[in-house]
PDB file of C-alpha atoms and ligand atoms in Angstrom:
ATOM      1  CA  MET A 110      -6.479 -12.925  28.342  1.00 91.00           C
ATOM      2  CA  ILE A 111      -6.511 -12.030  24.605  1.00 97.00           C
ATOM      3  CA  LYS A 112      -3.357 -12.577  22.576  1.00 97.00           C
ATOM      4  CA  LEU A 113      -3.044 -11.933  18.867  1.00 97.00           C
ATOM      5  CA  THR A 114       0.155 -13.014  17.116  1.00 97.00           C
ATOM      6  CA  ASN A 115       1.225 -12.069  13.578  1.00 97.00           C
ATOM      7  CA  LEU A 116      -2.374 -11.548  12.621  1.00 97.00           C
ATOM      8  CA  GLU A 117      -3.221 -10.918   9.002  1.00 97.00           C
ATOM      9  CA  LYS A 118      -6.577 -10.552   7.290  1.00 98.00           C
ATOM     10  CA  ILE A 119      -6.977 -10.340   3.547  1.00 97.00           C
ATOM     11  CA  TYR A 120     -10.431 -10.106   1.970  1.00 96.00           C
ATOM     12  CA  ARG A 121     -10.363 -11.634  -1.489  1.00 93.00           C
ATOM     13  CA  THR A 122     -12.986 -11.473  -4.187  1.00 91.00           C
ATOM     14  CA  LYS A 123     -12.413 -12.464  -7.831  1.00 90.00           C
ATOM     15  CA  GLU A 124     -11.106  -9.041  -8.813  1.00 90.00           C
ATOM     16  CA  ILE A 125     -10.101  -7.332  -5.601  1.00 93.00           C
ATOM     17  CA  GLU A 126      -7.767  -8.125  -2.749  1.00 94.00           C
ATOM     18  CA  THR A 127      -8.015  -5.948   0.364  1.00 94.00           C
ATOM     19  CA  VAL A 128      -5.413  -6.224   3.075  1.00 96.00           C
ATOM     20  CA  ALA A 129      -7.500  -5.298   6.132  1.00 97.00           C
ATOM     21  CA  LEU A 130      -4.927  -6.249   8.815  1.00 98.00           C
ATOM     22  CA  GLU A 131      -1.188  -6.703   8.548  1.00 97.00           C
ATOM     23  CA  ASN A 132       1.170  -8.138  11.151  1.00 96.00           C
ATOM     24  CA  VAL A 133      -0.912  -7.269  14.221  1.00 97.00           C
ATOM     25  CA  ASN A 134       0.533  -8.314  17.574  1.00 97.00           C
ATOM     26  CA  LEU A 135      -1.507  -7.423  20.602  1.00 97.00           C
ATOM     27  CA  GLU A 136      -2.087  -8.556  24.163  1.00 97.00           C
ATOM     28  CA  VAL A 137      -5.035  -7.471  26.263  1.00 97.00           C
ATOM     29  CA  GLN A 138      -4.737  -8.155  29.984  1.00 96.00           C
ATOM     30  CA  LYS A 139      -7.512  -9.126  32.369  1.00 95.00           C
ATOM     31  CA  GLY A 140      -9.361  -6.064  33.672  1.00 96.00           C
ATOM     32  CA  GLU A 141      -8.088  -3.711  30.961  1.00 98.00           C
ATOM     33  CA  PHE A 142     -10.364  -1.256  29.162  1.00 98.00           C
ATOM     34  CA  LEU A 143      -8.727  -0.901  25.765  1.00 98.00           C
ATOM     35  CA  SER A 144      -9.770   1.597  23.091  1.00 98.00           C
ATOM     36  CA  ILE A 145      -9.073   1.042  19.409  1.00 98.00           C
ATOM     37  CA  MET A 146      -9.018   4.167  17.265  1.00 98.00           C
ATOM     38  CA  GLY A 147      -8.216   5.008  13.655  1.00 97.00           C
ATOM     39  CA  PRO A 148      -9.770   6.356  10.461  1.00 97.00           C
ATOM     40  CA  SER A 149     -12.670   4.682   8.687  1.00 97.00           C
ATOM     41  CA  GLY A 150     -11.609   1.539   6.821  1.00 96.00           C
ATOM     42  CA  CYS A 151      -8.364   0.999   8.778  1.00 97.00           C
ATOM     43  CA  GLY A 152      -9.463  -2.430  10.043  1.00 97.00           C
ATOM     44  CA  LYS A 153     -10.895  -1.753  13.511  1.00 97.00           C
ATOM     45  CA  SER A 154     -14.091  -3.781  13.075  1.00 97.00           C
ATOM     46  CA  THR A 155     -12.184  -6.537  11.311  1.00 97.00           C
ATOM     47  CA  LEU A 156      -9.855  -6.736  14.301  1.00 98.00           C
ATOM     48  CA  LEU A 157     -12.695  -6.752  16.831  1.00 97.00           C
ATOM     49  CA  ASN A 158     -14.606  -9.393  14.874  1.00 96.00           C
ATOM     50  CA  ILE A 159     -11.530 -11.617  14.803  1.00 96.00           C
ATOM     51  CA  MET A 160     -10.961 -11.086  18.554  1.00 96.00           C
ATOM     52  CA  GLY A 161     -14.620 -11.954  19.089  1.00 94.00           C
ATOM     53  CA  LEU A 162     -14.335 -15.089  16.930  1.00 94.00           C
ATOM     54  CA  LEU A 163     -16.977 -13.779  14.549  1.00 93.00           C
ATOM     55  CA  ASP A 164     -14.438 -13.861  11.731  1.00 93.00           C
ATOM     56  CA  SER A 165     -11.230 -15.822  11.192  1.00 93.00           C
ATOM     57  CA  PRO A 166      -7.805 -14.414  10.279  1.00 95.00           C
ATOM     58  CA  THR A 167      -6.076 -15.260   7.008  1.00 96.00           C
ATOM     59  CA  SER A 168      -3.026 -16.142   9.087  1.00 96.00           C
ATOM     60  CA  GLY A 169      -1.802 -15.694  12.655  1.00 97.00           C
ATOM     61  CA  MET A 170      -2.940 -16.841  16.056  1.00 96.00           C
ATOM     62  CA  VAL A 171      -5.864 -15.823  18.254  1.00 97.00           C
ATOM     63  CA  GLU A 172      -5.644 -16.952  21.864  1.00 96.00           C
ATOM     64  CA  ILE A 173      -8.445 -16.281  24.323  1.00 95.00           C
ATOM     65  CA  ASN A 174      -7.821 -17.142  27.964  1.00 92.00           C
ATOM     66  CA  GLY A 175      -4.833 -19.249  26.917  1.00 92.00           C
ATOM     67  CA  VAL A 176      -6.763 -21.266  24.339  1.00 93.00           C
ATOM     68  CA  ASN A 177      -5.667 -21.149  20.706  1.00 93.00           C
ATOM     69  CA  THR A 178      -8.901 -20.777  18.754  1.00 94.00           C
ATOM     70  CA  VAL A 179      -7.543 -20.916  15.225  1.00 87.00           C
ATOM     71  CA  ASN A 180      -8.083 -24.623  14.635  1.00 87.00           C
ATOM     72  CA  MET A 181     -11.522 -24.833  16.221  1.00 93.00           C
ATOM     73  CA  ASN A 182     -14.424 -25.857  14.004  1.00 93.00           C
ATOM     74  CA  ASP A 183     -17.560 -23.710  13.708  1.00 92.00           C
ATOM     75  CA  LYS A 184     -19.427 -25.573  16.430  1.00 92.00           C
ATOM     76  CA  GLU A 185     -16.549 -25.317  18.889  1.00 93.00           C
ATOM     77  CA  LEU A 186     -16.092 -21.640  18.041  1.00 93.00           C
ATOM     78  CA  ALA A 187     -19.768 -20.868  18.625  1.00 92.00           C
ATOM     79  CA  ALA A 188     -19.775 -22.613  22.015  1.00 91.00           C
ATOM     80  CA  PHE A 189     -16.519 -20.943  23.097  1.00 92.00           C
ATOM     81  CA  ARG A 190     -17.704 -17.517  21.936  1.00 92.00           C
ATOM     82  CA  ASN A 191     -21.020 -17.875  23.696  1.00 90.00           C
ATOM     83  CA  LYS A 192     -19.319 -18.645  26.996  1.00 89.00           C
ATOM     84  CA  GLN A 193     -16.286 -16.340  26.962  1.00 92.00           C
ATOM     85  CA  LEU A 194     -17.304 -13.236  25.003  1.00 95.00           C
ATOM     86  CA  GLY A 195     -20.033 -10.617  24.995  1.00 95.00           C
ATOM     87  CA  PHE A 196     -20.481  -8.474  21.881  1.00 96.00           C
ATOM     88  CA  VAL A 197     -22.015  -4.991  21.668  1.00 96.00           C
ATOM     89  CA  PHE A 198     -22.635  -3.423  18.243  1.00 94.00           C
ATOM     90  CA  GLN A 199     -23.178   0.152  17.098  1.00 92.00           C
ATOM     91  CA  SER A 200     -26.646  -0.724  15.757  1.00 93.00           C
ATOM     92  CA  PHE A 201     -27.646  -2.806  18.830  1.00 94.00           C
ATOM     93  CA  HIS A 202     -28.644  -5.917  16.775  1.00 95.00           C
ATOM     94  CA  LEU A 203     -31.708  -6.598  18.893  1.00 97.00           C
ATOM     95  CA  ILE A 204     -34.565  -8.717  17.561  1.00 97.00           C
ATOM     96  CA  ASN A 205     -37.570  -6.432  17.218  1.00 97.00           C
ATOM     97  CA  SER A 206     -40.164  -9.223  17.444  1.00 98.00           C
ATOM     98  CA  LEU A 207     -38.872 -10.316  20.862  1.00 98.00           C
ATOM     99  CA  ASN A 208     -39.395  -8.329  24.031  1.00 98.00           C
ATOM    100  CA  VAL A 209     -36.492  -7.087  26.140  1.00 98.00           C
ATOM    101  CA  LEU A 210     -36.413 -10.127  28.420  1.00 98.00           C
ATOM    102  CA  ASP A 211     -36.425 -12.586  25.508  1.00 97.00           C
ATOM    103  CA  ASN A 212     -33.659 -10.656  23.724  1.00 98.00           C
ATOM    104  CA  VAL A 213     -31.480 -10.766  26.824  1.00 98.00           C
ATOM    105  CA  GLU A 214     -32.144 -14.475  27.412  1.00 97.00           C
ATOM    106  CA  LEU A 215     -30.999 -15.489  23.904  1.00 95.00           C
ATOM    107  CA  PRO A 216     -27.338 -16.368  24.685  1.00 94.00           C
ATOM    108  CA  LEU A 217     -28.542 -18.632  27.503  1.00 95.00           C
ATOM    109  CA  LEU A 218     -31.115 -20.276  25.259  1.00 93.00           C
ATOM    110  CA  TYR A 219     -28.274 -21.337  22.941  1.00 89.00           C
ATOM    111  CA  ARG A 220     -26.539 -22.807  25.989  1.00 88.00           C
ATOM    112  CA  LYS A 221     -29.645 -24.769  26.896  1.00 88.00           C
ATOM    113  CA  VAL A 222     -30.035 -23.124  30.306  1.00 94.00           C
ATOM    114  CA  SER A 223     -33.448 -23.886  31.864  1.00 96.00           C
ATOM    115  CA  ALA A 224     -36.273 -21.368  31.394  1.00 97.00           C
ATOM    116  CA  SER A 225     -36.398 -20.392  35.066  1.00 97.00           C
ATOM    117  CA  GLU A 226     -32.616 -19.876  35.252  1.00 97.00           C
ATOM    118  CA  ARG A 227     -32.696 -17.834  32.051  1.00 97.00           C
ATOM    119  CA  ARG A 228     -35.417 -15.616  33.423  1.00 97.00           C
ATOM    120  CA  LYS A 229     -33.609 -15.118  36.721  1.00 97.00           C
ATOM    121  CA  ALA A 230     -30.328 -14.204  35.025  1.00 97.00           C
ATOM    122  CA  ALA A 231     -31.990 -11.847  32.515  1.00 97.00           C
ATOM    123  CA  GLU A 232     -33.921 -10.040  35.256  1.00 97.00           C
ATOM    124  CA  ALA A 233     -30.721  -9.596  37.255  1.00 95.00           C
ATOM    125  CA  VAL A 234     -28.723  -8.046  34.382  1.00 95.00           C
ATOM    126  CA  LEU A 235     -31.629  -5.836  33.352  1.00 96.00           C
ATOM    127  CA  GLU A 236     -31.741  -4.516  36.879  1.00 94.00           C
ATOM    128  CA  LYS A 237     -28.004  -3.872  36.633  1.00 90.00           C
ATOM    129  CA  VAL A 238     -28.398  -1.791  33.466  1.00 91.00           C
ATOM    130  CA  GLY A 239     -31.344   0.103  34.988  1.00 93.00           C
ATOM    131  CA  LEU A 240     -34.108  -1.340  32.819  1.00 95.00           C
ATOM    132  CA  SER A 241     -36.209  -3.427  35.203  1.00 95.00           C
ATOM    133  CA  HIS A 242     -39.207  -1.282  34.297  1.00 96.00           C
ATOM    134  CA  ARG A 243     -38.865  -2.007  30.551  1.00 97.00           C
ATOM    135  CA  MET A 244     -38.617  -5.809  30.533  1.00 97.00           C
ATOM    136  CA  ARG A 245     -41.897  -6.404  28.684  1.00 97.00           C
ATOM    137  CA  HIS A 246     -41.298  -3.660  26.137  1.00 98.00           C
ATOM    138  CA  PHE A 247     -40.185  -4.344  22.579  1.00 98.00           C
ATOM    139  CA  PRO A 248     -37.026  -2.747  21.127  1.00 97.00           C
ATOM    140  CA  THR A 249     -39.065  -0.389  18.893  1.00 97.00           C
ATOM    141  CA  GLN A 250     -40.669   1.050  22.048  1.00 97.00           C
ATOM    142  CA  LEU A 251     -37.295   2.039  23.543  1.00 97.00           C
ATOM    143  CA  SER A 252     -34.883   4.917  23.019  1.00 94.00           C
ATOM    144  CA  GLY A 253     -31.519   4.275  21.383  1.00 93.00           C
ATOM    145  CA  GLY A 254     -29.712   4.473  24.710  1.00 93.00           C
ATOM    146  CA  GLN A 255     -32.143   1.996  26.259  1.00 95.00           C
ATOM    147  CA  CYS A 256     -31.686  -0.367  23.285  1.00 96.00           C
ATOM    148  CA  GLN A 257     -27.930  -0.231  23.773  1.00 93.00           C
ATOM    149  CA  ARG A 258     -28.329  -0.976  27.481  1.00 94.00           C
ATOM    150  CA  VAL A 259     -30.467  -4.015  26.548  1.00 96.00           C
ATOM    151  CA  ALA A 260     -27.687  -5.086  24.165  1.00 96.00           C
ATOM    152  CA  ILE A 261     -25.151  -4.710  26.977  1.00 95.00           C
ATOM    153  CA  ALA A 262     -27.390  -6.753  29.291  1.00 95.00           C
ATOM    154  CA  ARG A 263     -27.500  -9.460  26.603  1.00 96.00           C
ATOM    155  CA  ALA A 264     -23.699  -9.315  26.282  1.00 95.00           C
ATOM    156  CA  ILE A 265     -23.175  -9.899  30.017  1.00 94.00           C
ATOM    157  CA  VAL A 266     -26.015 -12.305  30.810  1.00 95.00           C
ATOM    158  CA  GLY A 267     -23.797 -15.359  30.374  1.00 93.00           C
ATOM    159  CA  ASN A 268     -21.173 -13.738  32.607  1.00 92.00           C
ATOM    160  CA  PRO A 269     -18.301 -13.463  30.100  1.00 94.00           C
ATOM    161  CA  TYR A 270     -15.110 -11.796  31.312  1.00 92.00           C
ATOM    162  CA  ILE A 271     -14.521 -10.137  27.944  1.00 96.00           C
ATOM    163  CA  ILE A 272     -16.792  -7.551  26.367  1.00 97.00           C
ATOM    164  CA  LEU A 273     -16.119  -6.386  22.822  1.00 97.00           C
ATOM    165  CA  ALA A 274     -17.898  -3.202  21.771  1.00 97.00           C
ATOM    166  CA  ASP A 275     -17.800  -1.791  18.223  1.00 97.00           C
ATOM    167  CA  GLU A 276     -18.638   1.936  18.379  1.00 95.00           C
ATOM    168  CA  PRO A 277     -21.210   1.332  21.143  1.00 94.00           C
ATOM    169  CA  THR A 278     -22.236   4.997  21.255  1.00 94.00           C
ATOM    170  CA  GLY A 279     -21.990   5.634  17.495  1.00 93.00           C
ATOM    171  CA  ASN A 280     -25.771   5.788  17.047  1.00 90.00           C
ATOM    172  CA  LEU A 281     -26.547   7.687  20.241  1.00 89.00           C
ATOM    173  CA  ASP A 282     -26.807  11.360  21.128  1.00 89.00           C
ATOM    174  CA  SER A 283     -24.193  12.637  23.552  1.00 90.00           C
ATOM    175  CA  LYS A 284     -26.293  12.293  26.735  1.00 90.00           C
ATOM    176  CA  MET A 285     -27.214   8.685  25.971  1.00 88.00           C
ATOM    177  CA  GLY A 286     -23.648   8.032  24.917  1.00 92.00           C
ATOM    178  CA  ILE A 287     -22.429   9.198  28.318  1.00 94.00           C
ATOM    179  CA  GLU A 288     -24.894   6.858  30.078  1.00 91.00           C
ATOM    180  CA  VAL A 289     -23.711   3.887  28.030  1.00 91.00           C
ATOM    181  CA  MET A 290     -20.055   4.753  28.690  1.00 95.00           C
ATOM    182  CA  GLU A 291     -20.765   5.010  32.438  1.00 95.00           C
ATOM    183  CA  LEU A 292     -22.278   1.552  32.310  1.00 93.00           C
ATOM    184  CA  LEU A 293     -19.250   0.106  30.487  1.00 95.00           C
ATOM    185  CA  HIS A 294     -16.905   1.712  33.031  1.00 97.00           C
ATOM    186  CA  GLN A 295     -18.986   0.257  35.855  1.00 95.00           C
ATOM    187  CA  LEU A 296     -18.747  -3.231  34.324  1.00 95.00           C
ATOM    188  CA  ASN A 297     -14.991  -2.758  34.006  1.00 96.00           C
ATOM    189  CA  LYS A 298     -14.272  -1.282  37.447  1.00 96.00           C
ATOM    190  CA  GLU A 299     -16.825  -2.989  39.670  1.00 91.00           C
ATOM    191  CA  ASP A 300     -17.039  -6.373  37.994  1.00 90.00           C
ATOM    192  CA  GLY A 301     -13.488  -6.498  36.634  1.00 92.00           C
ATOM    193  CA  ARG A 302     -14.580  -7.312  33.109  1.00 95.00           C
ATOM    194  CA  THR A 303     -12.095  -6.790  30.292  1.00 97.00           C
ATOM    195  CA  ILE A 304     -13.425  -4.407  27.667  1.00 98.00           C
ATOM    196  CA  VAL A 305     -12.158  -3.759  24.150  1.00 98.00           C
ATOM    197  CA  MET A 306     -13.950  -0.881  22.456  1.00 98.00           C
ATOM    198  CA  VAL A 307     -13.699   0.640  18.997  1.00 98.00           C
ATOM    199  CA  THR A 308     -14.423   4.355  19.114  1.00 97.00           C
ATOM    200  CA  HIS A 309     -14.035   7.522  17.062  1.00 96.00           C
ATOM    201  CA  ASN A 310     -14.417   9.627  20.204  1.00 96.00           C
ATOM    202  CA  GLU A 311     -11.092  10.910  21.544  1.00 97.00           C
ATOM    203  CA  GLN A 312     -12.610  11.909  24.901  1.00 96.00           C
ATOM    204  CA  GLN A 313     -14.044   8.427  25.451  1.00 97.00           C
ATOM    205  CA  ALA A 314     -10.705   6.868  24.590  1.00 98.00           C
ATOM    206  CA  GLN A 315      -8.884   9.080  27.083  1.00 97.00           C
ATOM    207  CA  GLN A 316     -11.054   7.712  29.889  1.00 97.00           C
ATOM    208  CA  THR A 317     -10.050   4.103  29.189  1.00 98.00           C
ATOM    209  CA  SER A 318      -6.898   2.415  30.477  1.00 97.00           C
ATOM    210  CA  ARG A 319      -5.109   2.225  27.095  1.00 97.00           C
ATOM    211  CA  THR A 320      -5.602   3.369  23.529  1.00 98.00           C
ATOM    212  CA  ILE A 321      -4.097   1.817  20.423  1.00 97.00           C
ATOM    213  CA  ARG A 322      -4.305   3.392  16.983  1.00 97.00           C
ATOM    214  CA  PHE A 323      -4.522   1.828  13.547  1.00 97.00           C
ATOM    215  CA  PHE A 324      -3.855   3.129  10.073  1.00 97.00           C
ATOM    216  CA  ASP A 325      -4.327   1.052   6.928  1.00 96.00           C
ATOM    217  CA  GLY A 326      -4.445  -2.268   8.771  1.00 96.00           C
ATOM    218  CA  ARG A 327      -1.364  -1.651  10.888  1.00 95.00           C
ATOM    219  CA  GLN A 328      -1.032  -0.634  14.494  1.00 95.00           C
ATOM    220  CA  VAL A 329       0.739   2.732  14.498  1.00 95.00           C
ATOM    221  CA  GLN A 330       0.718   3.575  18.201  1.00 80.00           C
TER     222      GLN A 330
HETATM  223  N1  LIG B 273     -16.503  -8.583   4.112  1.00 51.27           N
HETATM  224  C1  LIG B 273     -15.597  -7.820   3.504  1.00 51.27           C
HETATM  225  N2  LIG B 273     -15.212  -8.074   2.235  1.00 51.27           N
HETATM  226  C2  LIG B 273     -14.281  -7.331   1.608  1.00 51.27           C
HETATM  227  N3  LIG B 273     -13.650  -6.282   2.193  1.00 51.27           N
HETATM  228  C3  LIG B 273     -14.011  -5.965   3.443  1.00 51.27           C
HETATM  229  C4  LIG B 273     -14.992  -6.709   4.171  1.00 51.27           C
HETATM  230  N4  LIG B 273     -15.124  -6.157   5.411  1.00 51.27           N
HETATM  231  C5  LIG B 273     -14.272  -5.124   5.440  1.00 51.27           C
HETATM  232  N5  LIG B 273     -13.593  -5.002   4.285  1.00 51.27           N
HETATM  233  C6  LIG B 273     -12.550  -4.016   3.970  1.00 51.27           C
HETATM  234  O1  LIG B 273     -11.539  -4.113   4.964  1.00 51.27           O
HETATM  235  C7  LIG B 273     -11.090  -2.828   5.359  1.00 51.27           C
HETATM  236  C8  LIG B 273     -11.289  -2.631   6.858  1.00 51.27           C
HETATM  237  O2  LIG B 273     -12.678  -2.591   7.135  1.00 51.27           O
HETATM  238  P1  LIG B 273     -13.245  -2.419   8.618  1.00 51.27           P
HETATM  239  O3  LIG B 273     -14.724  -2.591   8.547  1.00 51.27           O
HETATM  240  O4  LIG B 273     -12.497  -3.300   9.524  1.00 51.27           O
HETATM  241  O5  LIG B 273     -12.875  -0.880   8.915  1.00 51.27           O
HETATM  242  P2  LIG B 273     -13.176   0.034  10.198  1.00 51.27           P
HETATM  243  O6  LIG B 273     -11.864   0.541  10.665  1.00 51.27           O
HETATM  244  O7  LIG B 273     -14.038  -0.695  11.144  1.00 51.27           O
HETATM  245  O8  LIG B 273     -13.980   1.268   9.543  1.00 51.27           O
HETATM  246  P3  LIG B 273     -15.187   2.155  10.165  1.00 51.27           P
HETATM  247  O9  LIG B 273     -14.559   3.141  11.114  1.00 51.27           O
HETATM  248  O10 LIG B 273     -15.756   2.832   8.940  1.00 51.27           O
HETATM  249  O11 LIG B 273     -16.182   1.237  10.811  1.00 51.27           O
HETATM  250  C9  LIG B 273     -11.840  -1.818   4.496  1.00 51.27           C
HETATM  251  O12 LIG B 273     -11.030  -1.477   3.403  1.00 51.27           O
HETATM  252  C10 LIG B 273     -13.057  -2.584   4.030  1.00 51.27           C
HETATM  253  O13 LIG B 273     -13.483  -2.134   2.772  1.00 51.27           O
HETATM  254 MG1  LIG B 274     -15.998  -0.418  11.840  1.00 51.27          MG
END
């Protein structure tokens, strides 16, 4: 489903070279819920961004559903990403000037899905995340946990099999964090979606099917 081979990422500026990932080899199977843990700065977000085709590796191969993505151009990458992957960020990344429905419809708008189909799909996923009663609200009128559920609805509206979540509960209090985790587990167990999550929370990691640990850009466990 996701296969990374000999992955390396080096950030270079004029003066500084940072090796963010070194010789990473990883396979994520369909239906897995994988946690990525490790100290701050060890390369977790870099890895997730590369898996999610938001960033490219310096060298190595990234295969998603058997397709090697490394030689795709930006347009091909954007189309592939939009179809295959749903991203959830710690800070939600919602657009505050759009209401909940319009935020959730965005990935479908890029795919040129008709307005009525977009609306139908957005309403269905918002029902799934328990926010049917907040569809006309704006992000600033919602709690953090509700914002994250909107972001999850947006991630799944195009029906991707893979969800990538970078510290999805990092900005939430523990009760809201539990609700968001329950939702991710439901998407994994009931819908069979593959989830890769970066977390600093040991308890959350224990509840997933596998945990891998990084230190200084290398997988250590
Ligand atoms: N755009 C960038 N340019 C230069 N260096 C970067 C860039 N993004 C990340 N880095 C560096 O790469 C390393 C890994 O960063 P990354 O954001 O992947 O860490 P992380 O494990 O997600 O940390 P955290 O737990 O704090 O989110 C760090 O040393 C960081 O400073
Ligand atoms: Mg990070």
